[in-house]
Coordinates of C-alpha atoms in Angstrom, one line a residue:
M1 CA -2.0 37.0 4.3
N2 CA -3.3 34.8 1.6
R3 CA 0.0 33.0 1.6
D4 CA -0.2 32.4 5.3
G5 CA -3.7 31.2 5.0
L6 CA -2.7 28.7 2.4
V7 CA 0.0 27.4 4.6
V8 CA -2.4 27.0 7.6
T9 CA -4.8 25.1 5.3
A10 CA -2.1 22.8 4.1
V11 CA -1.0 22.0 7.6
D12 CA -4.6 21.3 8.7
Q13 CA -5.1 19.0 5.8
S14 CA -1.9 17.1 6.5
S15 CA -2.7 16.7 10.2
L16 CA -6.2 15.5 9.2
K17 CA -4.8 12.9 6.9
K18 CA -2.4 11.7 9.6
K19 CA -5.3 11.5 12.1
T20 CA -7.4 9.6 9.7
A21 CA -4.6 7.1 8.9
V22 CA -4.1 6.4 12.6
S23 CA -7.7 6.3 13.8
S24 CA -9.7 3.1 13.6
S25 CA -13.3 2.0 14.0
W26 CA -14.3 -0.2 16.9
I27 CA -17.5 -1.5 18.4
L28 CA -17.9 -1.9 22.1
L29 CA -20.3 -4.6 23.5
D30 CA -20.9 -4.9 27.3
R31 CA -22.5 -7.6 29.3
E32 CA -26.0 -6.3 28.5
A33 CA -25.2 -6.6 24.7
Q34 CA -25.4 -2.8 24.4
S35 CA -23.2 -1.7 21.5
T36 CA -21.3 1.5 21.1
T37 CA -19.3 2.5 18.1
L38 CA -15.9 4.1 18.8
D39 CA -13.7 5.9 16.3
V40 CA -10.5 6.4 18.3
D41 CA -6.8 5.9 17.9
K42 CA -4.7 3.1 19.4
H43 CA -3.6 5.1 22.4
V44 CA -7.2 5.5 23.6
I45 CA -7.7 1.7 23.3
M46 CA -4.4 1.0 25.1
R47 CA -5.5 3.2 28.0
R48 CA -9.0 1.8 28.1
V49 CA -8.0 -1.9 28.2
Q50 CA -4.5 -1.5 29.6
I51 CA -2.5 -3.4 27.1
H52 CA 0.9 -2.8 25.4
A53 CA 1.4 -1.5 22.0
R54 CA 3.0 -4.7 20.8
D55 CA -0.2 -6.6 21.6
L56 CA -2.3 -4.0 19.8
R57 CA -0.1 -4.3 16.7
I58 CA -1.3 -7.9 16.3
L59 CA -4.8 -6.5 15.5
D60 CA -3.5 -4.1 12.9
P61 CA -5.1 -5.0 9.6
M62 CA -2.2 -3.6 7.7
L63 CA 0.2 -6.1 9.2
N64 CA -0.1 -9.8 8.3
Y65 CA 0.1 -11.4 11.7
P66 CA -0.8 -15.1 12.1
S67 CA -3.8 -16.3 14.0
T68 CA -3.2 -15.6 17.7
I69 CA -5.1 -15.9 21.0
L70 CA -3.2 -14.2 23.7
G71 CA -4.1 -14.1 27.4
R72 CA -2.9 -11.0 29.2
E73 CA -3.4 -9.7 32.8
K74 CA -6.8 -8.2 32.1
V75 CA -7.6 -8.9 28.5
I76 CA -7.7 -11.5 25.8
V77 CA -6.2 -10.4 22.5
L78 CA -7.8 -12.3 19.6
N79 CA -6.6 -12.3 16.0
L80 CA -8.4 -14.9 13.9
E81 CA -8.4 -14.0 10.2
H82 CA -10.9 -11.1 9.9
I83 CA -11.8 -11.3 13.6
K84 CA -9.7 -8.8 15.5
A85 CA -11.0 -8.3 19.0
I86 CA -10.1 -7.5 22.6
I87 CA -12.1 -9.3 25.3
T88 CA -12.1 -8.1 28.9
A89 CA -14.1 -9.4 31.9
D90 CA -16.9 -7.0 31.2
E91 CA -16.8 -5.9 27.6
V92 CA -15.7 -6.8 24.1
L93 CA -14.0 -4.5 21.6
L94 CA -14.2 -5.6 18.0
R95 CA -12.4 -3.9 15.2
D96 CA -13.8 -2.9 11.8
P97 CA -17.5 -3.5 12.7
M98 CA -18.7 -2.4 9.2
D99 CA -16.7 -5.1 7.4
D100 CA -19.0 -7.6 5.5
N101 CA -17.5 -10.5 7.3
V102 CA -17.6 -8.9 10.7
I103 CA -21.3 -7.7 10.6
P104 CA -22.7 -11.2 11.1
I105 CA -20.3 -11.7 14.1
V106 CA -21.5 -8.5 15.8
E107 CA -25.1 -9.6 15.3
Q108 CA -24.4 -13.1 16.7
L109 CA -22.5 -11.6 19.6
Q110 CA -25.4 -9.3 20.5
R111 CA -27.9 -12.1 20.3
R112 CA -25.7 -14.4 22.5
L113 CA -24.9 -11.9 25.1
A114 CA -28.5 -10.6 25.2
S115 CA -29.9 -14.1 25.7
D116 CA -27.4 -14.9 28.4
Y117 CA -27.7 -11.7 30.4
P118 CA -31.2 -12.4 31.9
I119 CA -30.0 -15.8 33.0
S120 CA -27.0 -14.3 34.7
Q121 CA -29.3 -11.8 36.5
G122 CA -31.5 -14.6 37.7
Q123 CA -28.5 -16.5 38.9
G124 CA -27.3 -13.4 40.8
E125 CA -30.6 -13.2 42.7
E126 CA -30.3 -16.8 43.6
E127 CA -26.8 -16.2 44.8
D128 CA -28.0 -13.5 47.1
N129 CA -30.4 -16.0 48.7
H130 CA -27.9 -18.9 48.6
P131 CA -24.4 -17.6 49.1
G132 CA -22.9 -21.1 49.2
V133 CA -23.5 -21.7 45.5
R134 CA -22.1 -18.3 44.4
N135 CA -18.7 -19.5 43.3
N136 CA -20.2 -22.3 41.2
F137 CA -22.4 -19.9 39.3
E138 CA -19.6 -17.3 38.9
T139 CA -17.2 -19.8 37.4
E140 CA -19.7 -21.6 35.2
F141 CA -20.3 -19.1 32.4
P142 CA -17.7 -16.4 32.4
F143 CA -18.4 -13.5 30.2
E144 CA -15.0 -13.8 28.4
F145 CA -15.7 -17.4 27.5
R146 CA -19.1 -16.6 26.0
A147 CA -17.5 -14.0 23.8
L148 CA -14.6 -16.3 22.9
E149 CA -17.1 -19.0 22.0
V150 CA -18.9 -16.7 19.6
F151 CA -15.6 -15.8 17.9
L152 CA -14.4 -19.4 17.7
E153 CA -17.7 -20.5 16.3
A154 CA -17.7 -17.7 13.7
I155 CA -14.2 -18.4 12.5
C156 CA -14.7 -22.2 12.3
S157 CA -18.0 -21.7 10.5
F158 CA -16.4 -19.2 8.1
L159 CA -13.5 -21.5 7.2
D160 CA -15.8 -24.5 6.9
A161 CA -18.0 -22.6 4.5
R162 CA -15.0 -21.6 2.4
T163 CA -14.0 -25.2 2.3
R164 CA -17.4 -26.4 1.2
E165 CA -17.4 -23.8 -1.6
L166 CA -14.0 -24.9 -2.7
E167 CA -15.2 -28.6 -2.7
T168 CA -18.2 -27.6 -4.7
D169 CA -16.0 -26.1 -7.4
A170 CA -13.1 -28.4 -7.3
Y171 CA -14.6 -31.9 -7.6
P172 CA -16.6 -31.2 -10.8
A173 CA -13.5 -29.5 -12.3
L174 CA -11.3 -32.4 -11.5
D175 CA -13.8 -34.9 -13.0
E176 CA -14.1 -32.8 -16.1
L177 CA -10.3 -32.7 -16.4
T178 CA -10.2 -36.4 -16.0
S179 CA -12.6 -36.9 -18.9
K180 CA -11.0 -34.2 -21.1
I181 CA -7.5 -32.9 -20.8
S182 CA -7.4 -29.4 -22.2
S183 CA -5.6 -26.1 -21.4
R184 CA -8.8 -24.6 -20.1
N185 CA -9.4 -27.4 -17.7
L186 CA -5.8 -27.5 -16.6
D187 CA -5.8 -23.7 -15.9
R188 CA -9.0 -24.0 -13.9
V189 CA -7.6 -26.8 -11.7
R190 CA -4.4 -24.9 -11.2
K191 CA -6.3 -21.9 -9.8
L192 CA -8.4 -24.2 -7.6
K193 CA -5.3 -25.8 -6.3
S194 CA -3.7 -22.5 -5.5
A195 CA -6.9 -21.4 -3.6
M196 CA -6.9 -24.7 -1.7
T197 CA -3.3 -24.2 -0.7
R198 CA -4.0 -20.7 0.7
L199 CA -7.1 -21.9 2.5
T200 CA -5.2 -24.9 4.0
N201 CA -2.6 -22.5 5.4
R202 CA -5.2 -20.4 7.0
V203 CA -7.0 -23.3 8.6
Q204 CA -3.7 -24.8 9.7
K205 CA -2.7 -21.6 11.5
V206 CA -6.0 -21.5 13.5
R207 CA -5.7 -25.2 14.3
D208 CA -2.1 -24.8 15.5
E209 CA -3.1 -21.9 17.7
L210 CA -5.8 -23.9 19.4
E211 CA -3.5 -26.9 19.7
Q212 CA -0.9 -24.7 21.3
L213 CA -3.4 -23.5 23.9
L214 CA -4.6 -27.0 24.6
D215 CA -1.1 -28.2 25.2
D216 CA -0.3 -25.5 27.8
D217 CA -2.5 -25.2 30.9
D218 CA -0.8 -22.0 31.9
D219 CA -1.9 -20.3 28.7
M220 CA -5.4 -21.5 29.3
A221 CA -5.3 -20.3 32.9
D222 CA -4.3 -16.8 31.6
L223 CA -7.7 -16.6 29.7
Y224 CA -9.7 -16.8 33.0
L225 CA -10.1 -13.1 33.3
S226 CA -13.1 -13.3 35.7
R227 CA -11.2 -15.6 38.0
K228 CA -8.1 -13.4 38.1
L229 CA -10.4 -10.4 38.8
A230 CA -12.1 -12.3 41.6
V231 CA -8.7 -13.4 43.1
A232 CA -7.4 -9.8 42.9
S233 CA -10.5 -8.5 44.8
S234 CA -10.6 -11.4 47.3
P235 CA -10.6 -10.2 51.0
V236 CA -8.4 -13.1 51.9
S237 CA -5.0 -11.4 51.9
G238 CA -2.2 -11.2 54.4
S239 CA -1.7 -7.5 53.9
G240 CA -5.3 -6.7 55.1
A241 CA -4.6 -8.1 58.7
P242 CA -3.6 -5.7 61.3
H243 CA -0.1 -6.0 62.9
W244 CA -1.4 -6.8 66.4
F245 CA -3.4 -9.7 65.0
L246 CA -0.2 -11.3 63.7
N247 CA 1.5 -10.8 67.0
S248 CA -1.3 -12.7 68.9
P249 CA -0.5 -16.5 68.7
T250 CA -4.1 -17.6 68.7
I251 CA -5.5 -15.1 66.2
G252 CA -2.3 -15.2 64.1
S253 CA -2.5 -19.0 63.8
K254 CA -6.2 -18.7 62.7
I255 CA -5.4 -16.1 60.2
S256 CA -2.5 -18.1 58.8
R257 CA -4.7 -21.2 58.5
T258 CA -7.4 -19.1 56.8
I259 CA -4.8 -17.6 54.4
S260 CA -3.3 -21.0 53.6
R261 CA -6.7 -22.6 53.0
G262 CA -7.7 -19.7 50.7
S263 CA -4.4 -19.9 48.9
M264 CA -4.9 -23.6 48.3
E265 CA -8.4 -23.1 47.0
T266 CA -7.2 -20.3 44.8
T267 CA -4.4 -22.5 43.4
Q268 CA -6.8 -25.3 42.7
E269 CA -9.1 -22.9 40.9
E270 CA -6.3 -21.5 38.9
N271 CA -5.1 -24.9 37.9
D272 CA -8.7 -25.9 36.9
V273 CA -9.0 -25.3 33.2
E274 CA -11.4 -28.0 32.4
E275 CA -14.2 -25.7 31.2
L276 CA -12.0 -23.8 28.8
E277 CA -10.3 -27.0 27.7
M278 CA -13.7 -28.6 26.8
L279 CA -14.6 -25.4 24.9
L280 CA -11.4 -25.3 22.9
E281 CA -11.5 -29.0 22.2
A282 CA -14.9 -28.7 20.7
Y283 CA -13.8 -26.1 18.2
F284 CA -10.4 -27.8 17.7
M285 CA -12.2 -30.9 16.5
Q286 CA -14.3 -28.8 14.2
I287 CA -11.3 -27.0 12.7
D288 CA -9.5 -30.3 12.5
G289 CA -12.4 -31.7 10.5
T290 CA -12.2 -28.8 8.1
L291 CA -8.5 -29.5 7.7
N292 CA -9.2 -33.1 7.0
K293 CA -11.7 -32.1 4.3
L294 CA -8.9 -30.0 2.7
S295 CA -6.5 -32.9 3.1
T296 CA -9.0 -35.2 1.3
L297 CA -9.4 -32.7 -1.4
R298 CA -5.6 -32.4 -1.8
E299 CA -5.3 -36.2 -2.0
Y300 CA -8.0 -36.2 -4.7
I301 CA -6.1 -33.6 -6.6
D302 CA -2.9 -35.6 -6.3
D303 CA -4.7 -38.7 -7.5
T304 CA -6.1 -36.8 -10.5
E305 CA -2.7 -35.5 -11.3
D306 CA -1.3 -39.0 -11.2
Y307 CA -4.0 -40.3 -13.4
I308 CA -3.4 -37.5 -15.9
N309 CA 0.3 -38.2 -15.9
I310 CA -0.4 -41.8 -16.6
Q311 CA -2.7 -40.9 -19.5
L312 CA 0.0 -38.5 -20.9
D313 CA 2.6 -41.2 -20.5
N314 CA 0.3 -43.6 -22.4
H315 CA -0.2 -41.1 -25.2
R316 CA 3.6 -40.5 -25.3
N317 CA 4.2 -44.3 -25.6
Q318 CA 1.7 -44.5 -28.4
L319 CA 3.5 -41.7 -30.2
I320 CA 6.8 -43.5 -29.8
Q321 CA 5.3 -46.7 -31.2
L322 CA 3.9 -44.8 -34.1
E323 CA 7.3 -43.2 -34.7
L324 CA 8.9 -46.7 -34.6
F325 CA 6.4 -48.0 -37.3
L326 CA 7.1 -44.9 -39.5
C327 CA 10.8 -45.3 -39.1
S328 CA 10.6 -49.0 -40.0
G329 CA 8.5 -48.3 -43.0
T330 CA 11.0 -45.6 -44.1
V331 CA 13.9 -48.0 -43.9
C332 CA 12.0 -50.6 -46.0
L333 CA 11.1 -48.0 -48.6
S334 CA 14.7 -46.8 -48.7
V335 CA 15.7 -50.4 -49.7
Y336 CA 13.1 -50.3 -52.4
S337 CA 14.3 -46.9 -53.6
L338 CA 17.9 -48.2 -53.6
V339 CA 17.0 -50.9 -56.1
A340 CA 15.1 -48.4 -58.3
A341 CA 18.0 -46.0 -58.2
I342 CA 20.4 -48.8 -59.3
F343 CA 18.3 -49.7 -62.2
G344 CA 17.8 -46.0 -63.1
M345 CA 21.4 -45.3 -63.5
N346 CA 22.5 -44.2 -67.0
I347 CA 24.9 -47.1 -67.4
P348 CA 25.0 -49.2 -70.7
Y349 CA 24.4 -52.9 -70.1
T350 CA 23.9 -55.7 -72.7
W351 CA 20.8 -57.5 -71.2
K352 CA 18.6 -54.4 -71.4
T353 CA 17.1 -55.3 -74.8
G354 CA 15.1 -58.5 -75.0
H355 CA 14.8 -59.0 -71.2
G356 CA 11.7 -56.8 -70.5
Y357 CA 10.2 -59.5 -68.1
V358 CA 13.1 -58.8 -65.7
F359 CA 11.5 -55.5 -64.6
K360 CA 8.4 -57.3 -63.4
W361 CA 10.4 -59.8 -61.3
V362 CA 12.7 -57.1 -59.8
V363 CA 9.6 -55.1 -58.7
V364 CA 7.9 -58.1 -57.1
I365 CA 11.0 -59.6 -55.4
T366 CA 12.0 -56.1 -54.1
G367 CA 8.5 -55.6 -52.7
I368 CA 8.6 -59.0 -51.0
V369 CA 12.0 -58.4 -49.5
C370 CA 10.9 -54.9 -48.1
A371 CA 7.7 -56.4 -46.6
L372 CA 9.7 -59.2 -45.1
L373 CA 12.2 -56.7 -43.6
F374 CA 9.4 -54.6 -42.1
S375 CA 7.8 -57.7 -40.6
I376 CA 11.1 -58.8 -39.0
I377 CA 11.6 -55.3 -37.5
I378 CA 8.1 -55.2 -36.0
F379 CA 8.5 -58.8 -34.7
Y380 CA 11.8 -58.0 -33.0
A381 CA 10.3 -54.8 -31.4
R382 CA 7.4 -56.8 -30.0
H383 CA 9.7 -59.6 -28.8
K384 CA 11.7 -57.0 -26.9
G385 CA 8.6 -55.3 -25.5
L386 CA 9.2 -52.1 -27.4
V387 CA 5.6 -52.0 -28.8
G388 CA 2.3 -53.4 -27.5
S389 CA 1.0 -56.7 -28.7

């Protein structure tokens, strides 16, 4: 019995580990900015927002997917760095709400939705009194665009803040390296350059995603969830007309004209992406400005590297000139040593006695010849441009 009990406990623990590994924490925010924390697995999320598993995999923090904004039939799948969210026409699902980088986004989202909700309520009352302006109000501030704007503002501000921090650390380090080349300064600049490269790649991915959306009107039209929901629930539909209406020539022609007029208006609305385009362009310019800052920093680093290389080349040339001087002096001293070695040989000669003054002249003449030889070598090197003047 104890053995069976141990087996059951082991199975329960293993199943609990699997469940913990699969489950994830989400926060749900509706139109009224009411938040609800959900601790569910991916299948519950898939059934709730009706998306495929491949789209939900983009939001998996264990997988390194690039920055993506996908428009699906009923949702917008958003993966921007640490922001992993699902936007519908009525609610927002944000992953890992307890993350340090996500908490300010949740607070900002609650403030923005809470401030916009009373306005939308007041507009709804006006729409009841003035039905003719209902469509203008409905398409002016869609819920999904308000949420999308919060996320775009958050990611652009986050990357811009990281860029400013990098600039604050990089420019003094580069100036210090310019004034003093040392291993410590070189290693510090190397780390900053690596951080800049990683940050540039992150900013470039977000910029490319926004640019890709701006270049394709169909992709932008897919993000209009409220419009697609309104079109799907529109009463103007051929399937809703009775069969005897269509058989009547007068009523059938009126219905066909109404359907064609409604379809034309629907097509024009579907092709109208000006609001979203203006929204994306604003944040595209902001992220492009951040990328320009990083490009300027990269150019500054490249200029500093070129300056350091020029300094190192100058020092290298000075060492070569010093080596030339030393080699020339060594050659001249070798001539002097040759004369001394000749006279130091143990060879008997007759003029050794009584000619002591010859030693003095040999030393003087040999020194003059060596100095003259050194001057000739240096003059030739300067004439050929091998050493500086």
